């Protein structure tokens, strides 16, 4: 019975990992690719680790498998968010079918300034004068 459960979990995990790989190849832009790989990759890895825990059925292995699952579930979304955000700020183009771009009104690609929306008396855009920007960038000695 355990072999059937382990086999089913391994097959489902492998299928989800395959789905993540297909998502990387087939999806049109960085945010959708990151979404596909984060969701299905993390769940596929979790299913494979659960299969490992069932197969070995030892306290040390189960503890390690659960720690791996917790680590992946905690870090995969954060890593995907950071990579997607960095890609947006660097200028990786979005898919032409993208309907909503929430950062478009808050991000200035020239100065790399991102408004949070909670600034009280701050101007909507910082000074774009190159002399001002260079003066702020120079370290004080």
PDB file of C-alpha atoms in Angstrom:
ATOM      1  CA  UNK A   1       0.000   0.000   0.000  1.00  0.00           C
ATOM      2  CA  UNK A   2       2.851   2.388   0.839  1.00  0.00           C
ATOM      3  CA  UNK A   3       4.438   1.767  -2.561  1.00  0.00           C
ATOM      4  CA  UNK A   4       1.244   2.812  -4.336  1.00  0.00           C
ATOM      5  CA  UNK A   5       0.979   6.007  -2.259  1.00  0.00           C
ATOM      6  CA  UNK A   6       4.652   6.845  -2.806  1.00  0.00           C
ATOM      7  CA  UNK A   7       4.334   6.130  -6.543  1.00  0.00           C
ATOM      8  CA  UNK A   8       1.236   8.323  -6.844  1.00  0.00           C
ATOM      9  CA  UNK A   9       2.903  11.186  -4.960  1.00  0.00           C
ATOM     10  CA  UNK A  10       6.058  10.911  -7.073  1.00  0.00           C
ATOM     11  CA  UNK A  11       4.056  10.900 -10.308  1.00  0.00           C
ATOM     12  CA  UNK A  12       1.966  13.900  -9.248  1.00  0.00           C
ATOM     13  CA  UNK A  13       5.085  15.776  -8.136  1.00  0.00           C
ATOM     14  CA  UNK A  14       6.882  14.974 -11.371  1.00  0.00           C
ATOM     15  CA  UNK A  15       3.825  16.018 -13.398  1.00  0.00           C
ATOM     16  CA  UNK A  16       3.724  19.373 -11.615  1.00  0.00           C
ATOM     17  CA  UNK A  17       7.449  19.884 -12.176  1.00  0.00           C
ATOM     18  CA  UNK A  18       6.913  19.076 -15.867  1.00  0.00           C
ATOM     19  CA  UNK A  19       4.073  21.607 -15.917  1.00  0.00           C
ATOM     20  CA  UNK A  20       6.450  24.211 -14.453  1.00  0.00           C
ATOM     21  CA  UNK A  21       9.027  23.447 -17.144  1.00  0.00           C
ATOM     22  CA  UNK A  22       6.410  23.737 -19.883  1.00  0.00           C
ATOM     23  CA  UNK A  23       5.274  27.028 -18.326  1.00  0.00           C
ATOM     24  CA  UNK A  24       8.793  28.430 -18.636  1.00  0.00           C
ATOM     25  CA  UNK A  25       8.894  27.539 -22.310  1.00  0.00           C
ATOM     26  CA  UNK A  26       5.344  28.416 -23.347  1.00  0.00           C
ATOM     27  CA  UNK A  27       4.316  31.469 -21.339  1.00  0.00           C
ATOM     28  CA  UNK A  28       4.938  34.867 -22.929  1.00  0.00           C
ATOM     29  CA  UNK A  29       6.595  37.071 -20.305  1.00  0.00           C
ATOM     30  CA  UNK A  30       8.578  37.053 -17.078  1.00  0.00           C
ATOM     31  CA  UNK A  31       5.728  37.562 -14.556  1.00  0.00           C
ATOM     32  CA  UNK A  32       3.620  34.727 -15.950  1.00  0.00           C
ATOM     33  CA  UNK A  33       6.634  32.433 -16.155  1.00  0.00           C
ATOM     34  CA  UNK A  34       7.525  33.219 -12.553  1.00  0.00           C
ATOM     35  CA  UNK A  35       3.937  32.516 -11.511  1.00  0.00           C
ATOM     36  CA  UNK A  36       3.927  29.109 -13.206  1.00  0.00           C
ATOM     37  CA  UNK A  37       7.265  28.007 -11.849  1.00  0.00           C
ATOM     38  CA  UNK A  38       6.589  29.200  -8.307  1.00  0.00           C
ATOM     39  CA  UNK A  39       3.209  27.549  -7.901  1.00  0.00           C
ATOM     40  CA  UNK A  40       3.702  24.239  -9.628  1.00  0.00           C
ATOM     41  CA  UNK A  41       7.400  23.909  -8.857  1.00  0.00           C
ATOM     42  CA  UNK A  42       6.902  24.414  -5.117  1.00  0.00           C
ATOM     43  CA  UNK A  43       3.916  22.070  -4.980  1.00  0.00           C
ATOM     44  CA  UNK A  44       5.699  19.435  -7.093  1.00  0.00           C
ATOM     45  CA  UNK A  45       8.737  19.541  -4.842  1.00  0.00           C
ATOM     46  CA  UNK A  46       6.509  19.301  -1.770  1.00  0.00           C
ATOM     47  CA  UNK A  47       4.763  16.206  -3.141  1.00  0.00           C
ATOM     48  CA  UNK A  48       8.092  14.551  -3.934  1.00  0.00           C
ATOM     49  CA  UNK A  49       9.368  15.303  -0.418  1.00  0.00           C
ATOM     50  CA  UNK A  50       6.183  13.846   1.092  1.00  0.00           C
ATOM     51  CA  UNK A  51       6.763  10.702  -0.979  1.00  0.00           C
ATOM     52  CA  UNK A  52      10.332  10.520   0.354  1.00  0.00           C
ATOM     53  CA  UNK A  53       9.036  10.883   3.922  1.00  0.00           C
ATOM     54  CA  UNK A  54       6.516   8.064   3.418  1.00  0.00           C
ATOM     55  CA  UNK A  55       9.031   5.797   1.745  1.00  0.00           C
ATOM     56  CA  UNK A  56      11.746   6.010   4.381  1.00  0.00           C
ATOM     57  CA  UNK A  57       9.389   6.506   7.384  1.00  0.00           C
ATOM     58  CA  UNK A  58      12.189   7.517   9.753  1.00  0.00           C
ATOM     59  CA  UNK A  59      12.006  10.472  12.104  1.00  0.00           C
ATOM     60  CA  UNK A  60      15.177  12.082  10.750  1.00  0.00           C
ATOM     61  CA  UNK A  61      14.073  11.775   7.123  1.00  0.00           C
ATOM     62  CA  UNK A  62      10.536  12.999   7.826  1.00  0.00           C
ATOM     63  CA  UNK A  63      11.899  15.976   9.766  1.00  0.00           C
ATOM     64  CA  UNK A  64      14.252  16.898   6.947  1.00  0.00           C
ATOM     65  CA  UNK A  65      11.523  16.476   4.330  1.00  0.00           C
ATOM     66  CA  UNK A  66       9.165  18.741   6.286  1.00  0.00           C
ATOM     67  CA  UNK A  67      11.939  21.310   6.751  1.00  0.00           C
ATOM     68  CA  UNK A  68      12.624  21.270   3.005  1.00  0.00           C
ATOM     69  CA  UNK A  69       8.919  21.719   2.254  1.00  0.00           C
ATOM     70  CA  UNK A  70       8.651  24.621   4.705  1.00  0.00           C
ATOM     71  CA  UNK A  71      11.767  26.259   3.279  1.00  0.00           C
ATOM     72  CA  UNK A  72      10.557  25.978  -0.320  1.00  0.00           C
ATOM     73  CA  UNK A  73       7.045  27.188   0.454  1.00  0.00           C
ATOM     74  CA  UNK A  74       8.455  30.186   2.348  1.00  0.00           C
ATOM     75  CA  UNK A  75      11.211  31.153  -0.077  1.00  0.00           C
ATOM     76  CA  UNK A  76       9.826  30.370  -3.554  1.00  0.00           C
ATOM     77  CA  UNK A  77       7.164  33.135  -3.619  1.00  0.00           C
ATOM     78  CA  UNK A  78       9.583  35.695  -2.192  1.00  0.00           C
ATOM     79  CA  UNK A  79      12.268  34.784  -4.725  1.00  0.00           C
ATOM     80  CA  UNK A  80       9.769  34.916  -7.592  1.00  0.00           C
ATOM     81  CA  UNK A  81       8.556  38.327  -6.436  1.00  0.00           C
ATOM     82  CA  UNK A  82      12.079  39.712  -6.226  1.00  0.00           C
ATOM     83  CA  UNK A  83      13.058  38.320  -9.636  1.00  0.00           C
ATOM     84  CA  UNK A  84       9.861  39.614 -11.253  1.00  0.00           C
ATOM     85  CA  UNK A  85      10.295  43.039  -9.658  1.00  0.00           C
ATOM     86  CA  UNK A  86      13.934  43.239 -10.743  1.00  0.00           C
ATOM     87  CA  UNK A  87      12.941  42.231 -14.270  1.00  0.00           C
ATOM     88  CA  UNK A  88      10.316  44.980 -14.355  1.00  0.00           C
ATOM     89  CA  UNK A  89      12.765  47.598 -13.091  1.00  0.00           C
ATOM     90  CA  UNK A  90      15.459  46.546 -15.555  1.00  0.00           C
ATOM     91  CA  UNK A  91      12.982  46.939 -18.394  1.00  0.00           C
ATOM     92  CA  UNK A  92      12.076  43.399 -19.401  1.00  0.00           C
ATOM     93  CA  UNK A  93       9.049  43.935 -21.665  1.00  0.00           C
ATOM     94  CA  UNK A  94       5.631  42.740 -20.601  1.00  0.00           C
ATOM     95  CA  UNK A  95       3.434  40.663 -22.877  1.00  0.00           C
ATOM     96  CA  UNK A  96       1.423  42.788 -25.314  1.00  0.00           C
ATOM     97  CA  UNK A  97      -1.748  41.196 -23.934  1.00  0.00           C
ATOM     98  CA  UNK A  98      -1.080  42.501 -20.427  1.00  0.00           C
ATOM     99  CA  UNK A  99      -4.179  44.352 -19.256  1.00  0.00           C
ATOM    100  CA  UNK A 100      -3.122  45.789 -15.908  1.00  0.00           C
ATOM    101  CA  UNK A 101       0.235  47.303 -14.956  1.00  0.00           C
ATOM    102  CA  UNK A 102       0.014  48.618 -11.400  1.00  0.00           C
ATOM    103  CA  UNK A 103       3.602  49.877 -11.271  1.00  0.00           C
ATOM    104  CA  UNK A 104       3.347  51.997 -14.424  1.00  0.00           C
ATOM    105  CA  UNK A 105       2.001  55.028 -12.567  1.00  0.00           C
ATOM    106  CA  UNK A 106       4.296  54.656  -9.537  1.00  0.00           C
ATOM    107  CA  UNK A 107       7.657  53.833 -11.127  1.00  0.00           C
ATOM    108  CA  UNK A 108       9.910  56.299 -12.934  1.00  0.00           C
ATOM    109  CA  UNK A 109      12.289  54.315 -15.193  1.00  0.00           C
ATOM    110  CA  UNK A 110      14.636  57.284 -15.680  1.00  0.00           C
ATOM    111  CA  UNK A 111      15.423  57.788 -12.001  1.00  0.00           C
ATOM    112  CA  UNK A 112      14.419  54.319 -10.770  1.00  0.00           C
ATOM    113  CA  UNK A 113      12.232  55.943  -8.147  1.00  0.00           C
ATOM    114  CA  UNK A 114       9.221  53.938  -6.943  1.00  0.00           C
ATOM    115  CA  UNK A 115       6.485  55.785  -5.108  1.00  0.00           C
ATOM    116  CA  UNK A 116       4.645  53.790  -2.473  1.00  0.00           C
ATOM    117  CA  UNK A 117       1.578  56.019  -2.470  1.00  0.00           C
ATOM    118  CA  UNK A 118       2.023  56.866   1.200  1.00  0.00           C
ATOM    119  CA  UNK A 119       4.288  59.874   0.687  1.00  0.00           C
ATOM    120  CA  UNK A 120       2.689  62.941   2.251  1.00  0.00           C
ATOM    121  CA  UNK A 121       4.360  66.057   0.890  1.00  0.00           C
ATOM    122  CA  UNK A 122       6.783  64.420  -1.522  1.00  0.00           C
ATOM    123  CA  UNK A 123       6.572  65.425  -5.163  1.00  0.00           C
ATOM    124  CA  UNK A 124       5.178  62.841  -7.586  1.00  0.00           C
ATOM    125  CA  UNK A 125       8.522  62.616  -9.370  1.00  0.00           C
ATOM    126  CA  UNK A 126      11.914  63.429  -7.894  1.00  0.00           C
ATOM    127  CA  UNK A 127      14.151  65.968  -9.543  1.00  0.00           C
ATOM    128  CA  UNK A 128      15.423  64.665 -12.863  1.00  0.00           C
ATOM    129  CA  UNK A 129      18.171  67.241 -13.157  1.00  0.00           C
ATOM    130  CA  UNK A 130      21.341  65.238 -13.823  1.00  0.00           C
ATOM    131  CA  UNK A 131      23.454  67.602 -11.713  1.00  0.00           C
ATOM    132  CA  UNK A 132      21.164  67.113  -8.735  1.00  0.00           C
ATOM    133  CA  UNK A 133      21.135  63.357  -9.139  1.00  0.00           C
ATOM    134  CA  UNK A 134      24.928  63.207  -9.478  1.00  0.00           C
ATOM    135  CA  UNK A 135      25.402  65.470  -6.473  1.00  0.00           C
ATOM    136  CA  UNK A 136      23.247  63.155  -4.367  1.00  0.00           C
ATOM    137  CA  UNK A 137      25.084  60.067  -5.617  1.00  0.00           C
ATOM    138  CA  UNK A 138      28.592  61.281  -4.707  1.00  0.00           C
ATOM    139  CA  UNK A 139      29.889  59.934  -1.401  1.00  0.00           C
ATOM    140  CA  UNK A 140      31.013  62.481   1.161  1.00  0.00           C
ATOM    141  CA  UNK A 141      34.649  62.346   2.209  1.00  0.00           C
TER     142      UNK A 141
END
